[in-house]
Amino acid sequence: MKKKETEESLKKLGKKLATEISKGENPSLEVPIRTLSNIKYDPHHKMIKMGSNVATRYFFNVGHVRKFVQTVEAAALAKELNGMGKHLSLREAFYRMKRTLPDSNINLVDEQEESNEAIEDLELITDTSREQLHINANKMGSVAGKIVIEDGGDIIDWSKMGSGGYSLPSNVEDIIFKKVNAKFIIYMEKAAEWERLNEDRVWEKLDCVIISSQGQATRGVRRILQRLHLEHRLPVYVLVDNDPWGFYIYSVLKFGSISLAHISEKLAIPDAKLIGLTVDDVIKYDLKKHLIKFEDVDFKRLEQISNYEWFKNSKEWQRQFKMMKEMKSKVELAALSSKGITFISDTYLPEKIKKKDFLD
Amino acid sequence: MKKKETEESLKKLGKKLATEISKGENPSLEVPIRTLSNIKYDPHHKMIKMGSNVATRYFFNVGHVRKFVQTVEAAALAKELNGMGKHLSLREAFYRMKRTLPDSNINLVDEQEESNEAIEDLELITDTSREQLHINANKMGSVAGKIVIEDGGDIIDWSKMGSGGYSLPSNVEDIIFKKVNAKFIIYMEKAAEWERLNEDRVWEKLDCVIISSQGQATRGVRRILQRLHLEHRLPVYVLVDNDPWGFYIYSVLKFGSISLAHISEKLAIPDAKLIGLTVDDVIKYDLKKHLIKFEDVDFKRLEQISNYEWFKNSKEWQRQFKMMKEMKSKVELAALSSKGITFISDTYLPEKIKKKDFLD
Amino acid sequence: MADKNITAEDLAHQLRAVSVAEFFEKNRHLLGYENPTKALITIVKELMDNSLDACEEARILPDIKVSIKEIAPERFKVKVEDNGPGIVEEKLPLAFGKLLYGSKFHRLKMSRGTQGLGASGAILYSQLTTGKPSKIASSTGKEIHEIELMIDVNKNDPKIVSHKEEKNSGKWHGIKIELETEARYIEGKQSVFEYLRQTAMSNPYAKIIYDGPNGKVEFERVVKEMPPLPREIKPHPYGVEIGLLRRMLASTNARNLVGFLTSDFSRVGRGTALQICKLAKLDTDRKPHDLSHDEMEKLHKSMQMVKLIGPPTDCLSPLSEKLLEEGLRKETKAEFVVAVTRPPSVYRGNPFQVECALAFGGELPKEGSSQLFRFANKVPLLYHASDCATTDAVVDTDWKRYGFSQSSGQLPQGQLGIFIHFASVWVPYTSEGKQAIASYPEIVKEMKLALQEAGRKLAVYVRQKNRMHDRQMRKELFEKYIPELAESLEKLSGDKKEKLIEALEKIIKKSAIKSEENEKEGDGREPEKTG
Amino acid sequence: MADKNITAEDLAHQLRAVSVAEFFEKNRHLLGYENPTKALITIVKELMDNSLDACEEARILPDIKVSIKEIAPERFKVKVEDNGPGIVEEKLPLAFGKLLYGSKFHRLKMSRGTQGLGASGAILYSQLTTGKPSKIASSTGKEIHEIELMIDVNKNDPKIVSHKEEKNSGKWHGIKIELETEARYIEGKQSVFEYLRQTAMSNPYAKIIYDGPNGKVEFERVVKEMPPLPREIKPHPYGVEIGLLRRMLASTNARNLVGFLTSDFSRVGRGTALQICKLAKLDTDRKPHDLSHDEMEKLHKSMQMVKLIGPPTDCLSPLSEKLLEEGLRKETKAEFVVAVTRPPSVYRGNPFQVECALAFGGELPKEGSSQLFRFANKVPLLYHASDCATTDAVVDTDWKRYGFSQSSGQLPQGQLGIFIHFASVWVPYTSEGKQAIASYPEIVKEMKLALQEAGRKLAVYVRQKNRMHDRQMRKELFEKYIPELAESLEKLSGDKKEKLIEALEKIIKKSAIKSEENEKEGDGREPEKTG
């Protein structure tokens, strides 16, 4: 649906440069700056967003020329992909862009790092997302629950997926939600946890969808969570370990991240809530004997997170951070199994949901 | 189906120990030794297998006591899981086993490493697999293709899975194959490659199944490949990068691995074949400009692999190793995209399969 | 003057002799006076060395009092008093007021001081920094002579400022010396206190009373015997350079070569002397004074070629294992001390002997690196530890064998004191400061052999101690795991937990003896069996 | 004798004076003879230092020949010949045959040798290791005296073995010395060759011919002027210790204190002298010989309290920037050399002056660390570089500012030679070997200032050179990327590739000038704009 628009904006970019050249000007690109100094938390929308600082990149500048040509080449590739209706992974795109300059041993791109950056710059310059440019991110994540979708002509019922679940694609833009009987979504950071909940058929008992990625959620997972949230008003509950890294996963899902600040609107879910583990849960469910001592790096991360603008004014979050700091330890979700093999499914989640015991 | 047997063998172990104790003997476990010295390649079955060396572990021995108790505790846990029909991840099992000894600050297990080892020892002692003990390995992998399965009461058609595919569970023992219209399986090491083939609907055009894990295949993936291969005679073709690591993935799938030598029969696929990339493919498909220089570690790995007993007498493989060593470089599958976005699906795979251009 | 050209005649007028005292005044770092902190230690060390040497030669158990008092910022009064034989009145001024004057330079015999630079150097530094004379009192048991002395630097001669003679009703004998100096006082690893503490370790037959800026300390006498007096020996042919041989030939009283060789060298009998002459193709009746240069060279070469036994070693006076142990035990309060005195050995014609002792436990620091105490001819070495043969020997020894952890190239870790004493007629110091022994392979080898022998003895003690502890631990360990095993086994087999515990407790008693026999398996490795 | 107790009387009989020669024979490492390799360098160095000093004082451009020949394994014949003023016959034996005899010890003036130990030390070592006399020929322009000399070690006196007098038809003047020694010859960083090479750098007005075991090398004279002759100065009150003051008071010819202060010290005029007396509460008419110890102390303190300008600095003879540059350019064939001579400065009452030079390119090694050449009073320092103030100064300087990469605590990297010369009446060597300058803050600071000034000048040159190169590179770079851009842009915009290339080529010509102005942006950072 947005395909035409994407192709148009890519062509517009080409025309601008060609015009400059024919006028004898130094062709230039205006690239929004992706450094920390140009990223701000927008408290009104509850999202991390890009500022308006822009750098001008010239072709006739020793320091710029390489990146300039790489960015234009990335645009040419994206136009081709859109035309064909095909997608490439970042690695494949790297190989498509890699070629040797005539009469030299210089490659247009030498490292994937370079083509990645060119693609990210292109997203900013043309105000499109990588998905629209037909470049795939990583594929990772399983889902099960009371939803039926249509994708590529197939009808897929997420409640009839056996023990494995549906495997989420890296690009979820074309998925159509046919029937949504779920009342909310539980997102968890670990596939092992997902298998626990799926084996215990939690999504059936609690009328919900369970989705996992591995560690930090991939773009595809974040997009599908956001789409279900926005298009079908499903609340998103995040289930992570009680440690700074779990909190960070929650933070990124909810407010967006610095590296993807330019597409926060397409990824962030400001209404997402934490369903655990909080430090209160650790105490309430008697998990204190499974504390894992903080390392220096944990203390540092906790310190960073507790200073995030979006957590700074939340009394409740600051309370969590303080307790964690005093406890000097973290606790994993898996520790709940010491209370009983299906304790998380039979007791923990139903209780938390019934009491609306969420951290916002 | 084998559940009863597993429960029986666990109980038998308990009885043996209880009898020894009541006779006033030092209770002992016979643990097959998992060191390299006790692992052999069986050229007849084309598989890596365990030798018959066994160590005796005593309770009344300062050096043994801790491991002894951990192993017995792992057995008790496995018995409980089988009884309930539930599964645990390795991490969850660790927390289930972790408890503090009375009047001390010693935990029965302190690190997951310890419970993992106890579970592996238990597999060996009782001649069961981790799956039979109801301990899950990692979940990872997507599948699409001309097969319909039944799992947990759900009927799932792998040819109607849209752009994402079916997400393979960590334990595939209970999957029932209802309808198998595929003629072979392509296994690939990267999810990005899988998305390429799925987008291009290769499984439809070539009547096959496409399966990917990420890097080294997980136990679940290896088991489902083996089951389809044995139960439905589907040839397995392995598609990996042209480097020692890709070759190693192939080697493990085909012959088994040293660390899982004790269950090679349940995992290895001696008839699996390599569909690429071979060094010949690199030359034939003109990928020489995408060579990535070998590091020291690559040379070392290549040297190791070329000395594997099962490759040693293969002229064809030794030729590959030699060419790679001379080339001093590797080539990634993704490099095929430099020839055309859908080159791998439209040209490379159909050609290879048509010509039966496999490396065995 | 200035820019007009200078001729050889002009230059000749400027030529002048420099006195030794002037030289060392300007080059005082050569004597250990490079900074105010070290100057204070050097003064105490030089005076102590003289006192201990004198007492030992006179076979008197040393009683030495050292006093250091700050009389103004960075200015100290230092007093050292001994109960030695004293110095006769006539020699008193020269012994203290002339540099390069002493009794020890020309003889081959182990002693602390050697060059006749010690006390006079201290007095020179004192007068340079304060301009004041030093006070020296001496008695040989008769009257007491007290002089105030300065050094005439231009002439390197004593200048007596005053001289008093007093009655000696108490029959006191010894030397008392008092001087003022610019200096800085510190505590710690390189301090006067540490120097005296280590001196007490290596001289356990001495009593030392130290009255320092921070109070009084007494180092008691631990034993009442002294090591035997070393004898003076003659040079060994292997250690003589040609320049020295030429001088010996010129100054000998012997009338022919055979006589010269047998009387002026050690270990040369008549047979050997004849052999040397034959090798050199020299007539045995030749007069030593008459040899030409070429003949001297031949003689020198032949002396290196004949087979000779090593030099006599009674020129050495080691402490003995007993004295070493006592000294170290007292100072470290160690729970176990072992000492080893090696037989004498030779480097470059010089006899030497190594002793070492190891102290374990007690007041030694529990954490970190072991402590190394280094001595040469009973004198502690405080500086330049990293350049010293002793350190090389300790670092090269494999302490893991004796139950101590050790990183490569480092001292061992643990509650360990290591004492090494190097005794020789000529200590090969690495530099002028006399603070480190050069790493000749022969020397390092002897030190390592000593350390290894002592290490083995210490290891036996440490192992025995650990074994008792282990037995108790073992029993407690099994008792902790029994309830766990029973609980798991109940789930697995259905047998009652209580019954299992009872049976296991019974086995533990029975197997107590057996498990001891099993000890060597207790390292956690499982015995392999081929099934 | 032996074990019977020894009395003070016995000990008194053993007391004897030790001659300076005996002392240094036994402690030869103090003179730089600790091993055969260093011994050879030390001999050459001591003889060279004397020759250069003598020529300079006589204002003669030095012509020096050095010859080293191996005559047997580990035995060498060393010859050094100069064209200096020579030494008059009467003084010849003492100047070479007595240790601590010379012209330079007692005066405050910059020179290479100082102690009167150099040549006589070399002769002593030669006779110790070979037993042979040394040959010395000298002429002041009249007849030639040739003597064979040994040192009577017991007496520290010369012993003349032979004496010949010859006609001097060629009017030769100078000293020729020839001796044999045990030694070892090596090439490399610490070798005779390197010593002479660096001596040629720091003495570019000297011609040195070296005939070594591996062939003959000539170091040509580069310039024909010599630096001005340094003047002798009197001590500055700030650098005088009380012991020395006492001696000056005793030996002065002045009849009262004011006279003493004004005539025997530098920088003390009548006004200052009166002020000192007033501060010390001493009558200005007091006789210097009559002061009590307390009065001397007061005088000493007052001398430190008055305000004085620094000591005169014409006692120093720096090389000058011109000589430095010539010397360094010749030896390194550098493409660019810059030198800096700092104004004189003072540490502890001693005047000193720092010079440095930087050489870039040429025959200096292209890879790895820069090369540091260290000199004190024009003498190269080959050993102990890591302990030296020069190294500290180089390491502490931020060379990145001048375009050289540098890891923290290291010398800079690159094709760079660094020359530092420290000139002073009294060089504070860190040890007896005279191989490293102590890191006094005043000294390191001066060295750093010199290096920074030279570094800035070098940086200007290097930058200019780089700029030319950059311009060409830039043009070539854009030409490579133009076809790529055109190709991508054709796909994107639909415009024809050929047309785009043509337009871009046009711009490149036009913008050649503009892009140069942009230079500072060329570091790859993009200018920020707030939109």
GROMACS .gro file of N, CA and C in nm, chain B residues 182-273:
model
  276
  542ALA      N    1   0.650  -3.379   0.038
  542ALA     CA    2   0.782  -3.329   0.001
  542ALA      C    3   0.868  -3.443  -0.046
  543LYS      N    4   0.966  -3.412  -0.133
  543LYS     CA    5   1.057  -3.514  -0.184
  543LYS      C    6   1.193  -3.509  -0.116
  544PHE      N    7   1.225  -3.396  -0.060
  544PHE     CA    8   1.352  -3.386   0.014
  544PHE      C    9   1.347  -3.266   0.109
  545ILE      N   10   1.454  -3.250   0.184
  545ILE     CA   11   1.462  -3.140   0.281
  545ILE      C   12   1.589  -3.059   0.252
  546ILE      N   13   1.576  -2.927   0.252
  546ILE     CA   14   1.697  -2.844   0.251
  546ILE      C   15   1.711  -2.784   0.390
  547TYR      N   16   1.825  -2.811   0.453
  547TYR     CA   17   1.854  -2.747   0.582
  547TYR      C   18   1.956  -2.638   0.559
  548MET      N   19   1.930  -2.518   0.613
  548MET     CA   20   2.031  -2.411   0.596
  548MET      C   21   2.066  -2.352   0.731
  549GLU      N   22   2.187  -2.294   0.738
  549GLU     CA   23   2.234  -2.251   0.869
  549GLU      C   24   2.181  -2.115   0.912
  550LYS      N   25   2.125  -2.038   0.818
  550LYS     CA   26   2.087  -1.902   0.854
  550LYS      C   27   1.941  -1.873   0.827
  551ALA      N   28   1.874  -1.803   0.921
  551ALA     CA   29   1.734  -1.768   0.906
  551ALA      C   30   1.714  -1.673   0.789
  552ALA      N   31   1.812  -1.586   0.761
  552ALA     CA   32   1.799  -1.491   0.650
  552ALA      C   33   1.789  -1.568   0.518
  553GLU      N   34   1.869  -1.673   0.506
  553GLU     CA   35   1.866  -1.757   0.386
  553GLU      C   36   1.729  -1.824   0.372
  554TRP      N   37   1.677  -1.869   0.486
  554TRP     CA   38   1.545  -1.934   0.487
  554TRP      C   39   1.438  -1.838   0.435
  555GLU      N   40   1.445  -1.713   0.479
  555GLU     CA   41   1.345  -1.614   0.434
  555GLU      C   42   1.356  -1.590   0.283
  556ARG      N   43   1.482  -1.591   0.235
  556ARG     CA   44   1.504  -1.577   0.091
  556ARG      C   45   1.428  -1.689   0.017
  557LEU      N   46   1.453  -1.817   0.058
  557LEU     CA   47   1.392  -1.931  -0.010
  557LEU      C   48   1.240  -1.933   0.008
  558ASN      N   49   1.195  -1.892   0.126
  558ASN     CA   50   1.051  -1.892   0.152
  558ASN      C   51   0.981  -1.785   0.068
  559GLU      N   52   1.043  -1.665   0.062
  559GLU     CA   53   0.986  -1.558  -0.018
  559GLU      C   54   0.975  -1.603  -0.165
  560ASP      N   55   1.079  -1.676  -0.209
  560ASP     CA   56   1.081  -1.722  -0.348
  560ASP      C   57   1.001  -1.853  -0.365
  561ARG      N   58   0.937  -1.902  -0.259
  561ARG     CA   59   0.855  -2.025  -0.257
  561ARG      C   60   0.927  -2.144  -0.322
  562VAL      N   61   1.052  -2.161  -0.284
  562VAL     CA   62   1.133  -2.270  -0.336
  562VAL      C   63   1.073  -2.406  -0.301
  563TRP      N   64   1.019  -2.417  -0.178
  563TRP     CA   65   0.964  -2.546  -0.133
  563TRP      C   66   0.847  -2.590  -0.220
  564GLU      N   67   0.777  -2.490  -0.277
  564GLU     CA   68   0.663  -2.521  -0.363
  564GLU      C   69   0.711  -2.563  -0.502
  565LYS      N   70   0.808  -2.482  -0.550
  565LYS     CA   71   0.856  -2.509  -0.686
  565LYS      C   72   0.931  -2.641  -0.694
  566LEU      N   73   1.009  -2.675  -0.587
  566LEU     CA   74   1.091  -2.796  -0.592
  566LEU      C   75   1.032  -2.912  -0.513
  567ASP      N   76   0.910  -2.898  -0.462
  567ASP     CA   77   0.849  -3.003  -0.380
  567ASP      C   78   0.938  -3.046  -0.264
  568CYS      N   79   0.960  -2.958  -0.172
  568CYS     CA   80   1.049  -2.995  -0.061
  568CYS      C   81   1.008  -2.926   0.068
  569VAL      N   82   1.092  -2.943   0.168
  569VAL     CA   83   1.075  -2.875   0.297
  569VAL      C   84   1.200  -2.792   0.318
  570ILE      N   85   1.183  -2.669   0.369
  570ILE     CA   86   1.302  -2.591   0.404
  570ILE      C   87   1.302  -2.568   0.554
  571ILE      N   88   1.416  -2.596   0.616
  571ILE     CA   89   1.429  -2.583   0.761
  571ILE      C   90   1.555  -2.504   0.792
  572SER      N   91   1.545  -2.412   0.886
  572SER     CA   92   1.667  -2.345   0.930
  572SER      C   93   1.671  -2.341   1.081
  573SER      N   94   1.791  -2.337   1.132
  573SER     CA   95   1.813  -2.308   1.274
  573SER      C   96   1.893  -2.180   1.273
  574GLN      N   97   1.989  -2.162   1.357
  574GLN     CA   98   2.080  -2.048   1.348
  574GLN      C   99   2.216  -2.101   1.388
  575GLY      N  100   2.311  -2.103   1.296
  575GLY     CA  101   2.442  -2.163   1.324
  575GLY      C  102   2.428  -2.312   1.339
  576GLN      N  103   2.489  -2.365   1.445
  576GLN     CA  104   2.481  -2.508   1.472
  576GLN      C  105   2.333  -2.547   1.493
  577ALA      N  106   2.288  -2.658   1.431
  577ALA     CA  107   2.147  -2.699   1.444
  577ALA      C  108   2.117  -2.741   1.588
  578THR      N  109   2.000  -2.701   1.638
  578THR     CA  110   1.961  -2.742   1.773
  578THR      C  111   1.922  -2.890   1.771
  579ARG      N  112   1.909  -2.948   1.891
  579ARG     CA  113   1.871  -3.088   1.901
  579ARG      C  114   1.735  -3.113   1.837
  580GLY      N  115   1.641  -3.018   1.860
  580GLY     CA  116   1.506  -3.033   1.804
  580GLY      C  117   1.510  -3.040   1.653
  581VAL      N  118   1.588  -2.952   1.591
  581VAL     CA  119   1.600  -2.949   1.445
  581VAL      C  120   1.662  -3.079   1.395
  582ARG      N  121   1.771  -3.122   1.465
  582ARG     CA  122   1.839  -3.243   1.420
  582ARG      C  123   1.746  -3.364   1.429
  583ARG      N  124   1.665  -3.366   1.536
  583ARG     CA  125   1.574  -3.478   1.554
  583ARG      C  126   1.467  -3.481   1.444
  584ILE      N  127   1.413  -3.362   1.409
  584ILE     CA  128   1.305  -3.363   1.310
  584ILE      C  129   1.360  -3.398   1.172
  585LEU      N  130   1.483  -3.353   1.141
  585LEU     CA  131   1.546  -3.392   1.016
  585LEU      C  132   1.563  -3.544   1.012
  586GLN      N  133   1.612  -3.599   1.124
  586GLN     CA  134   1.637  -3.742   1.127
  586GLN      C  135   1.506  -3.821   1.117
  587ARG      N  136   1.405  -3.772   1.189
  587ARG     CA  137   1.278  -3.846   1.186
  587ARG      C  138   1.219  -3.847   1.044
  588LEU      N  139   1.219  -3.731   0.977
  588LEU     CA  140   1.166  -3.727   0.841
  588LEU      C  141   1.248  -3.816   0.748
  589HIS      N  142   1.380  -3.814   0.774
  589HIS     CA  143   1.469  -3.893   0.692
  589HIS      C  144   1.442  -4.043   0.712
  590LEU      N  145   1.433  -4.084   0.837
  590LEU     CA  146   1.416  -4.226   0.865
  590LEU      C  147   1.274  -4.272   0.842
  591GLU      N  148   1.175  -4.191   0.889
  591GLU     CA  149   1.037  -4.237   0.884
  591GLU      C  150   0.978  -4.218   0.744
  592HIS      N  151   1.029  -4.117   0.668
  592HIS     CA  152   0.970  -4.092   0.536
  592HIS      C  153   1.071  -4.087   0.422
  593ARG      N  154   1.191  -4.132   0.453
  593ARG     CA  155   1.297  -4.145   0.353
  593ARG      C  156   1.326  -4.019   0.275
  594LEU      N  157   1.308  -3.906   0.337
  594LEU     CA  158   1.339  -3.782   0.266
  594LEU      C  159   1.489  -3.758   0.270
  595PRO      N  160   1.553  -3.741   0.155
  595PRO     CA  161   1.694  -3.702   0.155
  595PRO      C  162   1.710  -3.566   0.223
  596VAL      N  163   1.822  -3.550   0.291
  596VAL     CA  164   1.851  -3.423   0.359
  596VAL      C  165   1.968  -3.356   0.288
  597TYR      N  166   1.947  -3.232   0.238
  597TYR     CA  167   2.052  -3.156   0.173
  597TYR      C  168   2.089  -3.037   0.261
  598VAL      N  169   2.218  -3.023   0.283
  598VAL     CA  170   2.264  -2.918   0.376
  598VAL      C  171   2.324  -2.802   0.297
  599LEU      N  172   2.275  -2.680   0.327
  599LEU     CA  173   2.316  -2.560   0.253
  599LEU      C  174   2.386  -2.465   0.350
  600VAL      N  175   2.517  -2.455   0.335
  600VAL     CA  176   2.595  -2.373   0.432
  600VAL      C  177   2.697  -2.287   0.358
  601ASP      N  178   2.756  -2.193   0.433
  601ASP     CA  179   2.863  -2.111   0.378
  601ASP      C  180   2.981  -2.199   0.340
  602ASN      N  181   3.063  -2.149   0.250
  602ASN     CA  182   3.184  -2.220   0.211
  602ASN      C  183   3.297  -2.182   0.306
  603ASP      N  184   3.294  -2.241   0.425
  603ASP     CA  185   3.401  -2.218   0.523
  603ASP      C  186   3.406  -2.336   0.619
  604PRO      N  187   3.511  -2.345   0.701
  604PRO     CA  188   3.525  -2.462   0.789
  604PRO      C  189   3.407  -2.476   0.884
  605TRP      N  190   3.347  -2.365   0.921
  605TRP     CA  191   3.235  -2.368   1.015
  605TRP      C  192   3.112  -2.428   0.949
  606GLY      N  193   3.089  -2.393   0.822
  606GLY     CA  194   2.979  -2.454   0.747
  606GLY      C  195   3.001  -2.603   0.733
  607PHE      N  196   3.124  -2.641   0.699
  607PHE     CA  197   3.155  -2.783   0.686
  607PHE      C  198   3.130  -2.856   0.818
  608TYR      N  199   3.163  -2.786   0.928
  608TYR     CA  200   3.147  -2.849   1.058
  608TYR      C  201   2.999  -2.873   1.089
  609ILE      N  202   2.915  -2.776   1.052
  609ILE     CA  203   2.770  -2.793   1.071
  609ILE      C  204   2.723  -2.917   0.996
  610TYR      N  205   2.770  -2.928   0.874
  610TYR     CA  206   2.737  -3.046   0.794
  610TYR      C  207   2.785  -3.173   0.864
  611SER      N  208   2.910  -3.169   0.912
  611SER     CA  209   2.969  -3.287   0.976
  611SER      C  210   2.887  -3.333   1.096
  612VAL      N  211   2.844  -3.238   1.176
  612VAL     CA  212   2.767  -3.273   1.296
  612VAL      C  213   2.632  -3.333   1.258
  613LEU      N  214   2.565  -3.270   1.162
  613LEU     CA  215   2.434  -3.322   1.118
  613LEU      C  216   2.446  -3.466   1.069
  614LYS      N  217   2.554  -3.494   0.998
  614LYS     CA  218   2.568  -3.620   0.931
  614LYS      C  219   2.623  -3.729   1.023
  615PHE      N  220   2.732  -3.698   1.093
  615PHE     CA  221   2.802  -3.801   1.170
  615PHE      C  222   2.778  -3.792   1.320
  616GLY      N  223   2.719  -3.683   1.366
  616GLY     CA  224   2.705  -3.664   1.509
  616GLY      C  225   2.823  -3.585   1.561
  617SER      N  226   2.818  -3.554   1.694
  617SER     CA  227   2.924  -3.472   1.752
  617SER      C  228   2.982  -3.544   1.873
  618ILE      N  229   3.097  -3.497   1.914
  618ILE     CA  230   3.166  -3.560   2.026
  618ILE      C  231   3.087  -3.543   2.155
  619SER      N  232   3.034  -3.421   2.178
  619SER     CA  233   2.967  -3.398   2.305
  619SER      C  234   2.834  -3.474   2.313
  620LEU      N  235   2.773  -3.507   2.201
  620LEU     CA  236   2.647  -3.582   2.204
  620LEU      C  237   2.665  -3.722   2.144
  621ALA      N  238   2.787  -3.773   2.153
  621ALA     CA  239   2.818  -3.902   2.091
  621ALA      C  240   2.726  -4.013   2.144
  622HIS      N  241   2.683  -4.001   2.269
  622HIS     CA  242   2.605  -4.108   2.330
  622HIS      C  243   2.466  -4.120   2.270
  623ILE      N  244   2.419  -4.016   2.197
  623ILE     CA  245   2.287  -4.029   2.135
  623ILE      C  246   2.296  -4.007   1.985
  624SER      N  247   2.412  -4.039   1.928
  624SER     CA  248   2.427  -4.026   1.784
  624SER      C  249   2.315  -4.097   1.710
  625GLU      N  250   2.278  -4.215   1.756
  625GLU     CA  251   2.171  -4.289   1.688
  625GLU      C  252   2.042  -4.209   1.677
  626LYS      N  253   2.020  -4.120   1.774
  626LYS     CA  254   1.895  -4.043   1.774
  626LYS      C  255   1.908  -3.911   1.701
  627LEU      N  256   2.029  -3.875   1.659
  627LEU     CA  257   2.048  -3.743   1.598
  627LEU      C  258   2.116  -3.745   1.461
  628ALA      N  259   2.206  -3.838   1.441
  628ALA     CA  260   2.288  -3.832   1.320
  628ALA      C  261   2.212  -3.878   1.196
  629ILE      N  262   2.250  -3.825   1.080
  629ILE     CA  263   2.188  -3.861   0.951
  629ILE      C  264   2.300  -3.896   0.854
  630PRO      N  265   2.352  -4.018   0.861
  630PRO     CA  266   2.469  -4.054   0.781
  630PRO      C  267   2.451  -4.034   0.631
  631ASP      N  268   2.325  -4.027   0.583
  631ASP     CA  269   2.306  -4.010   0.439
  631ASP      C  270   2.289  -3.864   0.396
  632ALA      N  271   2.299  -3.771   0.489
  632ALA     CA  272   2.284  -3.629   0.453
  632ALA      C  273   2.392  -3.590   0.353
  633LYS      N  274   2.358  -3.496   0.264
  633LYS     CA  275   2.454  -3.453   0.161
  633LYS      C  276   2.466  -3.302   0.161
   0.00000   0.00000   0.00000
